[in-house]
mmCIF file of C-alpha atoms in Angstrom:
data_model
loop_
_atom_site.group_PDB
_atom_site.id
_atom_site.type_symbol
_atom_site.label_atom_id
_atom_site.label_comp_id
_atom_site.label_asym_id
_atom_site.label_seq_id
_atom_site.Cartn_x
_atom_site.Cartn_y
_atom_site.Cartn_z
ATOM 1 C CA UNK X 1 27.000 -123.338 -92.223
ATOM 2 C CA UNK X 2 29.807 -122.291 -94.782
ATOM 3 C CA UNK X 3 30.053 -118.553 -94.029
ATOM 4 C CA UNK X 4 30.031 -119.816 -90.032
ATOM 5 C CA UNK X 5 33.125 -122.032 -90.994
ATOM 6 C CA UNK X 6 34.502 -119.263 -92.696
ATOM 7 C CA UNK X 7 34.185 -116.919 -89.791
ATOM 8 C CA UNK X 8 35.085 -119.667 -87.015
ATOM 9 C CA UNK X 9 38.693 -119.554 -87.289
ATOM 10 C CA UNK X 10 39.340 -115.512 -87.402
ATOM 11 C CA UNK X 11 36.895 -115.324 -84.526
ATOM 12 C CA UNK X 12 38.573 -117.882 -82.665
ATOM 13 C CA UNK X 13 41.885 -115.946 -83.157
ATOM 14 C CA UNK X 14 40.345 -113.029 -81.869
ATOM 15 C CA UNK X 15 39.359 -114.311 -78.977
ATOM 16 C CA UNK X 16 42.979 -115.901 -78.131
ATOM 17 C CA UNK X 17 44.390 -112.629 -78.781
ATOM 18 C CA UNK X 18 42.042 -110.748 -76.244
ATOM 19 C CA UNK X 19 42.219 -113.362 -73.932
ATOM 20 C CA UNK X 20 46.022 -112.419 -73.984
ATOM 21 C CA UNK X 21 46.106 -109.432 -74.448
ATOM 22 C CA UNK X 22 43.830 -109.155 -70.714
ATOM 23 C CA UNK X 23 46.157 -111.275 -68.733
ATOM 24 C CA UNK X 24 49.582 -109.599 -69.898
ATOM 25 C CA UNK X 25 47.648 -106.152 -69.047
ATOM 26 C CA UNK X 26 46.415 -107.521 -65.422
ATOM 27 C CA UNK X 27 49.561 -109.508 -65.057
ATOM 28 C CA UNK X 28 51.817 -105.925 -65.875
ATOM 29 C CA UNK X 29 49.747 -104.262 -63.630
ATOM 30 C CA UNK X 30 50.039 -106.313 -60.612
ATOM 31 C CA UNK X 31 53.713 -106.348 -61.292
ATOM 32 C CA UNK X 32 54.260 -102.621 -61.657
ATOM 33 C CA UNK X 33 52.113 -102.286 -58.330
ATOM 34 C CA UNK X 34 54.374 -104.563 -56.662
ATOM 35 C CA UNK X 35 57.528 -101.950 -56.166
ATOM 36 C CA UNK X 36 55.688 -99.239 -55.903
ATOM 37 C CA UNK X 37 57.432 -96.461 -53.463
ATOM 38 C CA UNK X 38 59.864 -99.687 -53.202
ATOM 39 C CA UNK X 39 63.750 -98.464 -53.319
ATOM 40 C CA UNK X 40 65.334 -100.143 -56.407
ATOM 41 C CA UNK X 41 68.953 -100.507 -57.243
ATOM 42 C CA UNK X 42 70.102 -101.051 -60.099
ATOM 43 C CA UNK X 43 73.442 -102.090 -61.270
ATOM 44 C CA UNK X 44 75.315 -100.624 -64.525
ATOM 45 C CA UNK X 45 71.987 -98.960 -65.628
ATOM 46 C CA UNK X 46 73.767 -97.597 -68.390
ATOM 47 C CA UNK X 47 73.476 -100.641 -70.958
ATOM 48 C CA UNK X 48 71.182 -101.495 -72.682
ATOM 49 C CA UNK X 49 69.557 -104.506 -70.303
ATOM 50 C CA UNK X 50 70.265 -101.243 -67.267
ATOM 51 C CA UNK X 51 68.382 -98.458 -69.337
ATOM 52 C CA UNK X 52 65.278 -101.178 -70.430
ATOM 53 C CA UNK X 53 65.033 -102.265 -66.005
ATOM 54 C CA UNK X 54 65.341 -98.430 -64.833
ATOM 55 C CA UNK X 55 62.687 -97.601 -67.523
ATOM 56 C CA UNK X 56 60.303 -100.682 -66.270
ATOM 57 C CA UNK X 57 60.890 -100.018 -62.589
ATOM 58 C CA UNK X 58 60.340 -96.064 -63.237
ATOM 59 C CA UNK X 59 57.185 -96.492 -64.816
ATOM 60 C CA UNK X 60 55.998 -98.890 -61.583
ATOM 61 C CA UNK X 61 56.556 -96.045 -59.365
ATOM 62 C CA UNK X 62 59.670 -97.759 -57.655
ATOM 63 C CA UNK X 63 61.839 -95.077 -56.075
ATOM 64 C CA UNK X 64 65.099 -95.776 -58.195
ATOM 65 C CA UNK X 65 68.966 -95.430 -57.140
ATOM 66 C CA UNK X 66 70.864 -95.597 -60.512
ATOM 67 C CA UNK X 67 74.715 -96.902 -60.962
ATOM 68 C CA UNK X 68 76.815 -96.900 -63.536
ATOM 69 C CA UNK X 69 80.903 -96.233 -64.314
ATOM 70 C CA UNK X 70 80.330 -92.674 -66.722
ATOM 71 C CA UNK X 71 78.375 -89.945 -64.975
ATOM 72 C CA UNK X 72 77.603 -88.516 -67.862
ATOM 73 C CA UNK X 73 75.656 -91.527 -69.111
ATOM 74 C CA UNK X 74 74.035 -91.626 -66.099
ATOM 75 C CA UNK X 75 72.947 -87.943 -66.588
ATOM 76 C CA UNK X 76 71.901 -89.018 -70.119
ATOM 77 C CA UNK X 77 69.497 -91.710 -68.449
ATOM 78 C CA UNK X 78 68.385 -89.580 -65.907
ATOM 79 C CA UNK X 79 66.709 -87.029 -68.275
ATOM 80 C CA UNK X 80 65.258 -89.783 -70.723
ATOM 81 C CA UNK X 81 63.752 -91.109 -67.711
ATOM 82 C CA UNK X 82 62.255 -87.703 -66.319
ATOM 83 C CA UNK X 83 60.803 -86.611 -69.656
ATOM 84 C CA UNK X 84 58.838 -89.732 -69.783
ATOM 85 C CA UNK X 85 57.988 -90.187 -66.798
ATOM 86 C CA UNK X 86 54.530 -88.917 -64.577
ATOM 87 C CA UNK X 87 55.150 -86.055 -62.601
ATOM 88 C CA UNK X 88 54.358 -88.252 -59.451
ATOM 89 C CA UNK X 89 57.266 -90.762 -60.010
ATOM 90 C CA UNK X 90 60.168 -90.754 -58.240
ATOM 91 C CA UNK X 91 63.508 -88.724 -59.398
ATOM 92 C CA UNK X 92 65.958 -91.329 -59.721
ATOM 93 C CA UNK X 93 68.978 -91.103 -57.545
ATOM 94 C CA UNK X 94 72.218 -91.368 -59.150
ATOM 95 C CA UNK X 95 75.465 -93.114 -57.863
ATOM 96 C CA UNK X 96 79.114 -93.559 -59.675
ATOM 97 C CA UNK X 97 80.239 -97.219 -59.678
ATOM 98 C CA UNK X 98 83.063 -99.279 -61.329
ATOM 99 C CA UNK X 99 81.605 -102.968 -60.061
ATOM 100 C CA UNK X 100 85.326 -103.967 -60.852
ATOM 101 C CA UNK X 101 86.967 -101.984 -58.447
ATOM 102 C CA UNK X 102 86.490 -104.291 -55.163
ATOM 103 C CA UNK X 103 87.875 -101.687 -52.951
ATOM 104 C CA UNK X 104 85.624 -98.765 -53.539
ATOM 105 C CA UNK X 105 82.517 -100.788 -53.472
ATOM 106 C CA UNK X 106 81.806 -100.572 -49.626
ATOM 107 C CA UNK X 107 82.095 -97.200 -49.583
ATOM 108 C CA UNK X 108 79.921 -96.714 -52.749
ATOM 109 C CA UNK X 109 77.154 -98.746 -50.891
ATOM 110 C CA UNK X 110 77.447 -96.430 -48.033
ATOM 111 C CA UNK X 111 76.132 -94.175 -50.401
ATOM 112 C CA UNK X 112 73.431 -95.828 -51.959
ATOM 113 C CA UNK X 113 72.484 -96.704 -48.464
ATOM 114 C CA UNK X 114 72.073 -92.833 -47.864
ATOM 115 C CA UNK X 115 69.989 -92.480 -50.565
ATOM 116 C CA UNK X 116 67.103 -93.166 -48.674
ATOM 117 C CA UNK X 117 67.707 -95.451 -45.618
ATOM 118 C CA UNK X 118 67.277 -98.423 -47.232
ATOM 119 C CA UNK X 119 67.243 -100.734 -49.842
ATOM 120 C CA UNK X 120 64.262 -102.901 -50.778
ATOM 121 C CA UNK X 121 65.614 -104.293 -54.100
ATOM 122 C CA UNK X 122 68.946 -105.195 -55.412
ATOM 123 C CA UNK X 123 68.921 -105.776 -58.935
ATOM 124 C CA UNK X 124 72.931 -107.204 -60.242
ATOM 125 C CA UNK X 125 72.948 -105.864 -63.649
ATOM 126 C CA UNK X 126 76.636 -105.695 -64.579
ATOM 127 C CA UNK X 127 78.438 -108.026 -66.381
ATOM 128 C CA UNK X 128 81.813 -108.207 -68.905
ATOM 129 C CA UNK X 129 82.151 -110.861 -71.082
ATOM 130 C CA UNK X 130 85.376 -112.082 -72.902
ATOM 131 C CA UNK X 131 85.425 -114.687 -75.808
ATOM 132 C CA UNK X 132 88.654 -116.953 -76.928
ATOM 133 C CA UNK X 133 90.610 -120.077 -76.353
ATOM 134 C CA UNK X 134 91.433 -120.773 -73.217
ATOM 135 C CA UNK X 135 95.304 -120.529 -73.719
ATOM 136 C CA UNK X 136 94.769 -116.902 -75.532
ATOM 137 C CA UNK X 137 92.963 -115.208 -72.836
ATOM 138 C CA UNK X 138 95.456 -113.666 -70.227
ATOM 139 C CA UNK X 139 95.297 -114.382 -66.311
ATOM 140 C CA UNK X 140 94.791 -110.934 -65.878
ATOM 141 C CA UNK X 141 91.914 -110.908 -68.004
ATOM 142 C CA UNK X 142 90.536 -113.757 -66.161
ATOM 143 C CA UNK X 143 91.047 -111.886 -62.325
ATOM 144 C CA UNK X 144 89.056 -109.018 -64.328
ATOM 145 C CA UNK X 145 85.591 -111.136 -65.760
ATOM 146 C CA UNK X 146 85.729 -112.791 -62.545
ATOM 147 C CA UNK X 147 86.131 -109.370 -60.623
ATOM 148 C CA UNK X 148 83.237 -107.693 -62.813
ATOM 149 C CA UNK X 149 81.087 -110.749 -62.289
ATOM 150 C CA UNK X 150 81.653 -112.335 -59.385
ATOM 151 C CA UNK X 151 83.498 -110.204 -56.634
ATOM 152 C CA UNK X 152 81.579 -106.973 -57.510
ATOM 153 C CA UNK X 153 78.233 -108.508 -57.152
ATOM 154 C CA UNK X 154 78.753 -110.386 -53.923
ATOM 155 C CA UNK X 155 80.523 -107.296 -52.065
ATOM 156 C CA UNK X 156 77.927 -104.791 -53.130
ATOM 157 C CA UNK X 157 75.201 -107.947 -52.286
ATOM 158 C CA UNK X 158 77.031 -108.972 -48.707
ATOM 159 C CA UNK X 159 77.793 -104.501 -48.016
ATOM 160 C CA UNK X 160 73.790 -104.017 -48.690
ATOM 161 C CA UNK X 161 72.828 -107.358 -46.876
ATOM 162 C CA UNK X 162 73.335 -106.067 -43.132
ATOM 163 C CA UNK X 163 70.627 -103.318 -43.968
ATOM 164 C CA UNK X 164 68.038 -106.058 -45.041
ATOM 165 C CA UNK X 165 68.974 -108.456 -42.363
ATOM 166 C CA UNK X 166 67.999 -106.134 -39.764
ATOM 167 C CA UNK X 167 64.578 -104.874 -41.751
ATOM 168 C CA UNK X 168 63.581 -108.848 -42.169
ATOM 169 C CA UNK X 169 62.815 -107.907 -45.714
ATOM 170 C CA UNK X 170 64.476 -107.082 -49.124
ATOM 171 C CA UNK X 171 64.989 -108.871 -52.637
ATOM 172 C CA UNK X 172 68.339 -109.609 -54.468
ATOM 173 C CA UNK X 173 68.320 -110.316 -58.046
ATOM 174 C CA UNK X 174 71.147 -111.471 -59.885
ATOM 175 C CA UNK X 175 70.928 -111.027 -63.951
ATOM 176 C CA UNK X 176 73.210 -114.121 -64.859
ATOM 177 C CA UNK X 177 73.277 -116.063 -67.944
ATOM 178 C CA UNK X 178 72.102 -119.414 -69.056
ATOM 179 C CA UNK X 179 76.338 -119.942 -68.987
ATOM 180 C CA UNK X 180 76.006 -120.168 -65.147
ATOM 181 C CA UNK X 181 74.427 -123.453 -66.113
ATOM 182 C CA UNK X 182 76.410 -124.939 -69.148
ATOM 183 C CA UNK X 183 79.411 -124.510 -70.353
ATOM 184 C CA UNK X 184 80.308 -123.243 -74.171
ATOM 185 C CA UNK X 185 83.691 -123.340 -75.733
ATOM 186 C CA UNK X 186 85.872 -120.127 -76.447
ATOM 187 C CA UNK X 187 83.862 -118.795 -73.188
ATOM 188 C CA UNK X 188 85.590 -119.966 -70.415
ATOM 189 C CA UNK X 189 86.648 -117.314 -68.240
ATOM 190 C CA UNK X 190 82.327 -115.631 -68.520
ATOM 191 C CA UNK X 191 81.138 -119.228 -68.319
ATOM 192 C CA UNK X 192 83.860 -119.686 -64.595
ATOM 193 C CA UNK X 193 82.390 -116.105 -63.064
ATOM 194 C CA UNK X 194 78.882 -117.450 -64.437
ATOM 195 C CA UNK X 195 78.770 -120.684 -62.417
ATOM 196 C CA UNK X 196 80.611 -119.152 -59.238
ATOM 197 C CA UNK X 197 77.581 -116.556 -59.317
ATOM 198 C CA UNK X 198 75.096 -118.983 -59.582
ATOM 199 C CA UNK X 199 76.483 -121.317 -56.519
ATOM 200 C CA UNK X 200 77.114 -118.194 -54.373
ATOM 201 C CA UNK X 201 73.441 -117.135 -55.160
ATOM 202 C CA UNK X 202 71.912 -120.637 -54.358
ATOM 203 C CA UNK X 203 73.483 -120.670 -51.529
ATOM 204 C CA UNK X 204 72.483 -117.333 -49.732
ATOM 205 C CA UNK X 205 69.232 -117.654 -51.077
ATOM 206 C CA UNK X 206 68.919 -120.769 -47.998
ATOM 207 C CA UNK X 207 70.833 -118.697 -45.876
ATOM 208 C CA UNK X 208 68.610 -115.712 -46.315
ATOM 209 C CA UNK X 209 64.956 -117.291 -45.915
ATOM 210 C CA UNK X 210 65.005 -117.115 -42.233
ATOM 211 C CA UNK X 211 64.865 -112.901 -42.358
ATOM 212 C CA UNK X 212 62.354 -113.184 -45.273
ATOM 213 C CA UNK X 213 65.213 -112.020 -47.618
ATOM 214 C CA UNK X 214 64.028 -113.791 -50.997
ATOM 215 C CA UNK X 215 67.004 -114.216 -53.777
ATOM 216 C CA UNK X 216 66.422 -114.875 -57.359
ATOM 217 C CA UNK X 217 68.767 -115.343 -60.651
ATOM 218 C CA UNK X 218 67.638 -114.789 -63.831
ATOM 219 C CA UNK X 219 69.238 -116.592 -66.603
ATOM 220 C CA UNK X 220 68.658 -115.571 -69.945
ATOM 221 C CA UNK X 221 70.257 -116.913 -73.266
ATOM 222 C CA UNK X 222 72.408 -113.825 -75.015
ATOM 223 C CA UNK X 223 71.018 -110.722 -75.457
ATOM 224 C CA UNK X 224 70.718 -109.540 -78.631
ATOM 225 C CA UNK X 225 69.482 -105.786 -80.137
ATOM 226 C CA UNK X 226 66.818 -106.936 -83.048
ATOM 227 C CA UNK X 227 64.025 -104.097 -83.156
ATOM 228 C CA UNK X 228 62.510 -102.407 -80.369
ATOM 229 C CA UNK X 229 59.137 -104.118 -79.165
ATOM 230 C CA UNK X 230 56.035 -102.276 -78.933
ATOM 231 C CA UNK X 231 55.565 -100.809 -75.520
ATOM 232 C CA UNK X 232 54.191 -103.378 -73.055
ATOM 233 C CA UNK X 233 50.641 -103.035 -72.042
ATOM 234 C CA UNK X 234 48.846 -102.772 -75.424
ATOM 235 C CA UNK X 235 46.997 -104.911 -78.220
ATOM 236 C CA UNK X 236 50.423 -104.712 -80.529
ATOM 237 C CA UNK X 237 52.596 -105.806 -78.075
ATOM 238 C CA UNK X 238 50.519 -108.909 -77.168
ATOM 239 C CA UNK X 239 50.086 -109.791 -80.718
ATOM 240 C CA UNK X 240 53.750 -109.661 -80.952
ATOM 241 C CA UNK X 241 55.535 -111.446 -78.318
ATOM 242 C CA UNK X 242 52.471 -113.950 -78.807
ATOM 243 C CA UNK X 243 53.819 -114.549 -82.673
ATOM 244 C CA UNK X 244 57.061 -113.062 -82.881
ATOM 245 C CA UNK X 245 59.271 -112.927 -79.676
ATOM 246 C CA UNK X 246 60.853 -116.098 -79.975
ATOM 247 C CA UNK X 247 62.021 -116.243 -83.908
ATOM 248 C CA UNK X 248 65.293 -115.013 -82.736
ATOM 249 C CA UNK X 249 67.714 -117.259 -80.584
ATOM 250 C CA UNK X 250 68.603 -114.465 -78.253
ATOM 251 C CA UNK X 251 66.412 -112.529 -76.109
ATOM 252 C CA UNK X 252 65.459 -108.414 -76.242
ATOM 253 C CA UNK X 253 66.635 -106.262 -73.359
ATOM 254 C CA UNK X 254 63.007 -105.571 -73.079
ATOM 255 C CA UNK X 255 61.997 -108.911 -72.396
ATOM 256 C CA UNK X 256 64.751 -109.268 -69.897
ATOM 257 C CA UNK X 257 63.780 -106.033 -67.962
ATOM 258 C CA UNK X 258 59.941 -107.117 -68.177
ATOM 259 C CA UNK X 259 60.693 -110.658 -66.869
ATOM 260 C CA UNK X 260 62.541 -109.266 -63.709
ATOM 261 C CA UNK X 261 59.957 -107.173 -63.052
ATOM 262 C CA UNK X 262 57.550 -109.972 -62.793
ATOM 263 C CA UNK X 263 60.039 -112.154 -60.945
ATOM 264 C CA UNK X 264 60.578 -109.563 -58.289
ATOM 265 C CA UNK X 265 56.700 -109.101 -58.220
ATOM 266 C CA UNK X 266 56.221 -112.609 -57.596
ATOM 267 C CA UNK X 267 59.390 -113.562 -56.033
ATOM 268 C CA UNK X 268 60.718 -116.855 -58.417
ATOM 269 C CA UNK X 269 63.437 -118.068 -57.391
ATOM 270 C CA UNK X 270 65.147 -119.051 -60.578
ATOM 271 C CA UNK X 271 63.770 -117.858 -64.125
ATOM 272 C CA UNK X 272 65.361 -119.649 -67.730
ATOM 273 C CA UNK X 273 64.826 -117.398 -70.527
ATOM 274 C CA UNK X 274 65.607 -119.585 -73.472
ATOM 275 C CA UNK X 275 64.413 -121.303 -76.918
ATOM 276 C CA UNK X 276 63.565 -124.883 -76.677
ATOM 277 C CA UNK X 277 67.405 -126.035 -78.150
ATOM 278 C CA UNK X 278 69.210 -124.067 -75.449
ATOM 279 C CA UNK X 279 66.746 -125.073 -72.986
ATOM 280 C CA UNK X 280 67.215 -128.544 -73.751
ATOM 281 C CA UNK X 281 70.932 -128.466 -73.869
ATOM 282 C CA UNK X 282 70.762 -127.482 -69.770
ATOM 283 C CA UNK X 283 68.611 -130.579 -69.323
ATOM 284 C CA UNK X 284 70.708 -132.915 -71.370
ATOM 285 C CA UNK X 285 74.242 -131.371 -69.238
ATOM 286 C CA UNK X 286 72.085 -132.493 -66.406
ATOM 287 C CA UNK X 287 70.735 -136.035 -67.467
ATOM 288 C CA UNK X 288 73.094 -137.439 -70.210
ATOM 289 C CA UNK X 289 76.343 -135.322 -69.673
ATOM 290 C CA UNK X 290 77.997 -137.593 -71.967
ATOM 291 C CA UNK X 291 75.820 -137.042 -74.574
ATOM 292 C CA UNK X 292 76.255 -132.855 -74.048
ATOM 293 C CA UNK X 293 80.092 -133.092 -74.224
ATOM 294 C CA UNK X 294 80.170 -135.402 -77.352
ATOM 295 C CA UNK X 295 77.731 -132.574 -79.076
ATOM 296 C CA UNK X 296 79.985 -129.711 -77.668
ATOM 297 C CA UNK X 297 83.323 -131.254 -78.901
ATOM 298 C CA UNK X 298 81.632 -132.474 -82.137
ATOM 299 C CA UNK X 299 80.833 -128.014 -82.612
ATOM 300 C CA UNK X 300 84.423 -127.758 -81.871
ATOM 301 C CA UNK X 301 85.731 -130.219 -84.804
ATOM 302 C CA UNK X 302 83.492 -128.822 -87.260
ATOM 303 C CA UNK X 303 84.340 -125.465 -86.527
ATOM 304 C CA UNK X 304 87.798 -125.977 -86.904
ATOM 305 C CA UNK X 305 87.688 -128.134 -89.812
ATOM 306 C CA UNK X 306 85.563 -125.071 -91.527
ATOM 307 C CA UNK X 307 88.359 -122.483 -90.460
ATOM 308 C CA UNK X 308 91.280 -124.912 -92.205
ATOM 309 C CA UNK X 309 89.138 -125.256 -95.128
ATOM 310 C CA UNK X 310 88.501 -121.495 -95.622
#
């Protein structure tokens, strides 16, 4: 009865971990399977949350059309996908694109459009962030976060749209930020384009359900760069995220590229990727908004205070 005791408790944890470990492996597999031969775009694959989705939807089979503002990053991408890749995969196709310059974007989607015909999936990747006081950050700076991340995703989104429309099928997926939801001082400008993204998304994801168009947003806290997780798909990786993936407050650009994989697989509609204290501070903006701006001021006083002290 002792040694059984003894031996209850590892067993047990072995099991769990198996357990796991099977459903992330079925649950990866169904997802890669999903855009298979599917014609992906991706938005400013050259950063790091770009390079982590064109890796994830190369590896699925998905037949990829890359963009990014440096073609020589792009190039760079395009042979670290290729030497990893199975021969049967896809070449990626690769397209220049500054998502700030409004008045080139048409024309660059007339390109990506030529690609193959099509477009199945339209991943908005790119994003420019800005942080200060409201009364240091310039006008101009503000036309230019709200060009990067706002204008340049809905023109590419509404010059790609016509092509779905008349297919009755395609997916749009909009990487935001849990800042489309609340607000955080010194981030005004990001937090603005944030929340215009967000109510522009809602609303054409109604619009779009009569063609079967589905539209998703997925909101994840910051991203941060800690350590490269095992590769998905094995025992390590299971026993990691299981244990490990949410010490840090941010999130990996791994996790992020895995997650919109399986929300293009199964089509959410709205995906939070936070840690239970941002998560909650969403839900008490919503409920007790009094409560949310007392907290957020409160930051904002002790912060200062520290800074006069110093």
């Amino acid at each position: 009865m002792g040694i059984f005791a003894v031996l209850a408790l590892p067993l047990l944890l072995f099991g769990i971990s198996g357990i796991i470990y099977i459903y992330q492996s079925v649950r990866w597999l169904l997802s890669k399977s999903a855009v298979q031969n599917k014609v992906v775009v991706i938005t400013d694959a050259i950063s790091g949350l770009g390079k982590e989705c064109s890796r994830v939807f190369h590896t699925g089979g998905a037949r990829l059309v890359l963009c990014g503002r440096t073609w020589e990053k792009l190039e760079a991408l395009y042979d670290a996908l290729i030497n990893v890749a199975d021969p049967s995969t896809y070449a990626p196709k690769l397209i220049l694109l500054d998502i700030t310059d409004i008045n080139c974007i048409r024309d660059v989607a007339k390109e990506i459009l030529n690609c193959y015909g099509c477009v199945d999936i339209l991943i908005n990747n790119a994003s420019m962030k800005v942080k200060g006081a409201v009364q240091s950050i310039s006008l101009e700076l503000d036309k230019k976060i709200m060009d990067a991340n706002y204008f340049g995703p809905i023109t590419l989104t509404k010059a790609i749209l016509p092509n779905m429309i008349s297919r009755r099928t395609g997916q749009i997926v909009l990487i935001n930020s849990i800042q489309g939801k609340i607000g955080i001082p010194f981030r005004a400008a990001y937090a603005a384009s944030k929340h215009a993204a967000v109510g522009f998304f809602d609303c054409l994801r109604a619009e779009m359900e009569e063609f079967d168009i589905s539209v998703s947003t997925v909101n994840p806290t910051f991203i941060c760069s800690y350590h490269r997780q095992p590769a998905p798909g094995n025992w390590e990786a299971s026993i990691w995220k299981f244990f490990f993936r949410k010490v840090a407050y941010g999130v990996h650009p791994v996790e992020v590229a895995e997650e919109v994989l399986r929300t293009v697989s199964s089509k959410k509609q709205e995906v939070l990727m936070a840690n239970p204290i941002p998560r909650a501070a969403v839900y008490i903006r919503t409920f007790f908004p009094e409560l949310f701006f007392a907290i957020v001021a409160s930051g904002i006083s002790e912060k200062l205070k520290t800074e006069e002290e110093n």
